[in-house]
Amino acid sequence: MQPDTSTRDRLIDAMLDGLRRRGYHGLGLAEVLAAANAPKGVLYHHFKDGKSELAVAAIEKASADMLQRLDTLLTRSASFSDALRTWFEAAQKQLHASGFERGCPLAAIALQTSADDVEIRAALARAFEAIRSRLQSALEAAGLSPAQARRNATLIVAAYEGALIQTRVAGRGDAMAEAGAALFALLEAP
Amino acid sequence: MQPDTSTRDRLIDAMLDGLRRRGYHGLGLAEVLAAANAPKGVLYHHFKDGKSELAVAAIEKASADMLQRLDTLLTRSASFSDALRTWFEAAQKQLHASGFERGCPLAAIALQTSADDVEIRAALARAFEAIRSRLQSALEAAGLSPAQARRNATLIVAAYEGALIQTRVAGRGDAMAEAGAALFALLEAP
Amino acid sequence: MQPDTSTRDRLIDAMLDGLRRRGYHGLGLAEVLAAANAPKGVLYHHFKDGKSELAVAAIEKASADMLQRLDTLLTRSASFSDALRTWFEAAQKQLHASGFERGCPLAAIALQTSADDVEIRAALARAFEAIRSRLQSALEAAGLSPAQARRNATLIVAAYEGALIQTRVAGRGDAMAEAGAALFALLEAP
Amino acid sequence: MQPDTSTRDRLIDAMLDGLRRRGYHGLGLAEVLAAANAPKGVLYHHFKDGKSELAVAAIEKASADMLQRLDTLLTRSASFSDALRTWFEAAQKQLHASGFERGCPLAAIALQTSADDVEIRAALARAFEAIRSRLQSALEAAGLSPAQARRNATLIVAAYEGALIQTRVAGRGDAMAEAGAALFALLEAP
DNA sequence: ACAGGCGGGACAGCCCGTTATT
DNA sequence: AATAACGGGCTGTCCCGCCTGT
């Protein structure tokens, strides 16, 4: 029983960080392996389909992490709006702290897979659906109809990802703050 | 004025299409050159910095196209909401028509450039700013304060891009429709 | 004496089959291990020099098998010619049955070892010599001089291997049949 | 106009020599490129399918060379037997001169391609057929029936290839000489 | 004897950019 | 002004051999 994280976990973490910064095709395995301090051969023991399988594992971890953070926020916050506000602010801070390099890995991969990357697409679709679903149930709990809740959940996710893109490109946090402010104002409108 | 489009224009168009489908790093020059039916050497005559310079040209064309389409919509539509609705619907249709492969080239590039791709980042920032700015002035004309207009403009762009991502991954148009519906409902609320 | 074949034997059989189909360098150990349903480590317990030692064992098994089959044929057939005819026909049938994929493992290895694969070369030399020798003594028993018998034995082996090659490439059994027919006609000529 | 052979030709020659010595899978492109003194990238200009396409070109050159040598021999020799004898002796000498490393490239490839290497198999089939065909017409000219000529041609090719294999493995020229002697004796028998 | 993670070198393929030639 | 050959670095993949724990 060894306390240090296993090679497999280190590979996933390194992949995740790389995906956030460079996206799927922009990221070379050499960089991932160096970050994980792992030799080349070991990758294909843990992920026999190579890069794509590792990416799927990374997506699933990212999805689980996001979901859990979101869940914590939703249960601990006084209101749905408060939770959302904290969520957006945290994303903005994280992006700022990394010099606007570390965005959302889901979006980064989503825009550079082609239709034949079946496994990856499926993993992404599952991840987005899980987050939308969690937001939807929170909105229903707040009194919205299922259909309304679903639509607003999709919009929130869209605003989150879209604002991250603009923020990243601009190299300034404004977009995230602006989109968040507009969204909260609209959602809270009587 | 020559009948067939010039080689330079064909290169830009091919690059733009490629970026939409595969993003920046996922796209090889060989594919672009084949699509443009141009030999290797000619690229470096027109764009001496190669791929990145061609990408900047493609971004600028995409930006100009989007801006012009948006402008037409805003001037011809009965209301701002109508224009927006048409804009979202058109994007959804285009994505659907291409089998959910052809998304927004701006977002695709935005997520796979690193901080040292200075020229590309700058071009992207200009492009997003131009669209936000156009939406903002339209919202101001509709009676919003400059600050409110600015925030809503950023949110609209964010929702647009974020919904495109979700739609692309899911391989179904729902997300775009849902995010659009939620956005219009919120914007039109009294 | 255990009911299921030992791991060692399964490895040799899997290697032999692989060599027949892909040759030495075209065959990966992963494929062999999968076919033998054996984990990686076990190979180096039984064959400490790895692939090459396993190949030698496979060659020796192939050689022993061929020799025994030949021996049976020579003792049970009415004449040397009959034995030969049956031998060629069996080879042709086996090749046909496997879609012209499963040839002679000796030849397959012979053509892709370099001079420094000492052990393998030696094993192959022994195998060929054993077969030639068996044919030679049968021919001597039929009345030929030792020198004549030796020459004809070498020719028969050559015709056998050379015809297999042509058959495999063509994907049709003709070559084996033709070479055999010509050989029998010449050998039986008064 | 430069007198030295083009890069393309040098690549083919280097490939051919490599195939003779190591076979298809045993031969790495690095070795070929070093022998041809060519950088990696240039290979894919001349042979866009890479190694397999280069192998096809090498096979075709080998086939053409063999055919031409055979043709010269058959037209210049006093008899078919003389031509054959010279052919076998030349092969034996070449093998001996290279320390029994440089065999027939056709056989070397034939035994390590799998059924899905369609192009390579087809090229090999064409090459063998061409040689058989040339021998057949020479035998017909010597008075044999087409069927007899065809069978003997196949046997001659088989004996040639099969003897080369045995010679290569043994590291001594005997097998080639023995198989040749037996073959000539049988063919010349009244 | 078995099991499987580890290690890193080598493989074929492709990349983008440049340099002669015409 | 346009083209095709060149150049070599880098990618993802897979290889074989080892070595520590059952």
mmCIF file of C-alpha atoms in Angstrom, chain D residues 21-87:
data_model
loop_
_atom_site.group_PDB
_atom_site.id
_atom_site.type_symbol
_atom_site.label_atom_id
_atom_site.label_comp_id
_atom_site.label_asym_id
_atom_site.label_seq_id
_atom_site.Cartn_x
_atom_site.Cartn_y
_atom_site.Cartn_z
ATOM 1 C CA ARG D 21 19.203 -8.960 -46.428
ATOM 2 C CA ARG D 22 16.481 -8.547 -43.838
ATOM 3 C CA GLY D 23 13.110 -9.024 -45.448
ATOM 4 C CA TYR D 24 10.237 -6.607 -45.174
ATOM 5 C CA HIS D 25 9.479 -6.391 -41.483
ATOM 6 C CA GLY D 26 13.035 -6.887 -40.371
ATOM 7 C CA LEU D 27 14.060 -3.818 -42.319
ATOM 8 C CA GLY D 28 13.664 -0.364 -40.828
ATOM 9 C CA LEU D 29 13.206 2.746 -42.905
ATOM 10 C CA ALA D 30 16.016 4.427 -41.003
ATOM 11 C CA GLU D 31 18.453 1.933 -42.493
ATOM 12 C CA VAL D 32 17.097 2.445 -45.981
ATOM 13 C CA LEU D 33 17.248 6.207 -45.697
ATOM 14 C CA ALA D 34 20.775 6.114 -44.358
ATOM 15 C CA ALA D 35 21.881 3.868 -47.211
ATOM 16 C CA ALA D 36 20.227 6.162 -49.731
ATOM 17 C CA ASN D 37 21.590 9.197 -47.940
ATOM 18 C CA ALA D 38 18.131 10.696 -47.953
ATOM 19 C CA PRO D 39 16.198 12.507 -45.235
ATOM 20 C CA LYS D 40 12.939 11.161 -43.953
ATOM 21 C CA GLY D 41 10.599 13.639 -45.508
ATOM 22 C CA VAL D 42 11.620 13.027 -49.061
ATOM 23 C CA LEU D 43 10.397 9.455 -49.000
ATOM 24 C CA TYR D 44 6.784 10.512 -48.729
ATOM 25 C CA HIS D 45 7.142 12.815 -51.680
ATOM 26 C CA HIS D 46 8.103 10.031 -53.992
ATOM 27 C CA PHE D 47 6.087 7.253 -52.351
ATOM 28 C CA LYS D 48 3.118 8.709 -50.595
ATOM 29 C CA ASP D 49 2.044 5.395 -49.100
ATOM 30 C CA GLY D 50 5.442 5.040 -47.487
ATOM 31 C CA LYS D 51 7.205 1.773 -46.923
ATOM 32 C CA SER D 52 4.726 -0.440 -48.724
ATOM 33 C CA GLU D 53 4.731 1.665 -51.864
ATOM 34 C CA LEU D 54 8.511 1.745 -51.849
ATOM 35 C CA ALA D 55 8.514 -2.024 -51.475
ATOM 36 C CA VAL D 56 6.258 -2.379 -54.504
ATOM 37 C CA ALA D 57 8.619 -0.210 -56.525
ATOM 38 C CA ALA D 58 11.551 -2.315 -55.321
ATOM 39 C CA ILE D 59 9.773 -5.522 -56.239
ATOM 40 C CA GLU D 60 9.056 -4.205 -59.686
ATOM 41 C CA LYS D 61 12.653 -3.222 -60.200
ATOM 42 C CA ALA D 62 13.871 -6.604 -58.962
ATOM 43 C CA SER D 63 11.432 -8.329 -61.235
ATOM 44 C CA ALA D 64 12.488 -6.315 -64.243
ATOM 45 C CA ASP D 65 16.160 -6.935 -63.488
ATOM 46 C CA MET D 66 15.711 -10.663 -63.083
ATOM 47 C CA LEU D 67 13.652 -10.877 -66.206
ATOM 48 C CA GLN D 68 16.171 -9.019 -68.263
ATOM 49 C CA ARG D 69 19.068 -11.097 -66.975
ATOM 50 C CA LEU D 70 17.117 -14.238 -67.690
ATOM 51 C CA ASP D 71 16.303 -13.014 -71.158
ATOM 52 C CA THR D 72 19.905 -12.243 -71.961
ATOM 53 C CA LEU D 73 20.935 -15.642 -70.700
ATOM 54 C CA LEU D 74 18.298 -17.472 -72.705
ATOM 55 C CA THR D 75 19.113 -15.698 -75.961
ATOM 56 C CA ARG D 76 22.889 -15.907 -75.639
ATOM 57 C CA SER D 77 23.257 -19.438 -74.342
ATOM 58 C CA ALA D 78 23.724 -22.423 -76.598
ATOM 59 C CA SER D 79 20.882 -24.278 -74.922
ATOM 60 C CA PHE D 80 18.181 -23.868 -72.321
ATOM 61 C CA SER D 81 20.169 -26.052 -69.947
ATOM 62 C CA ASP D 82 23.230 -23.886 -70.322
ATOM 63 C CA ALA D 83 21.234 -20.785 -69.579
ATOM 64 C CA LEU D 84 19.738 -22.347 -66.491
ATOM 65 C CA ARG D 85 23.086 -23.566 -65.277
ATOM 66 C CA THR D 86 24.553 -20.087 -65.603
ATOM 67 C CA TRP D 87 21.545 -18.610 -63.814
#
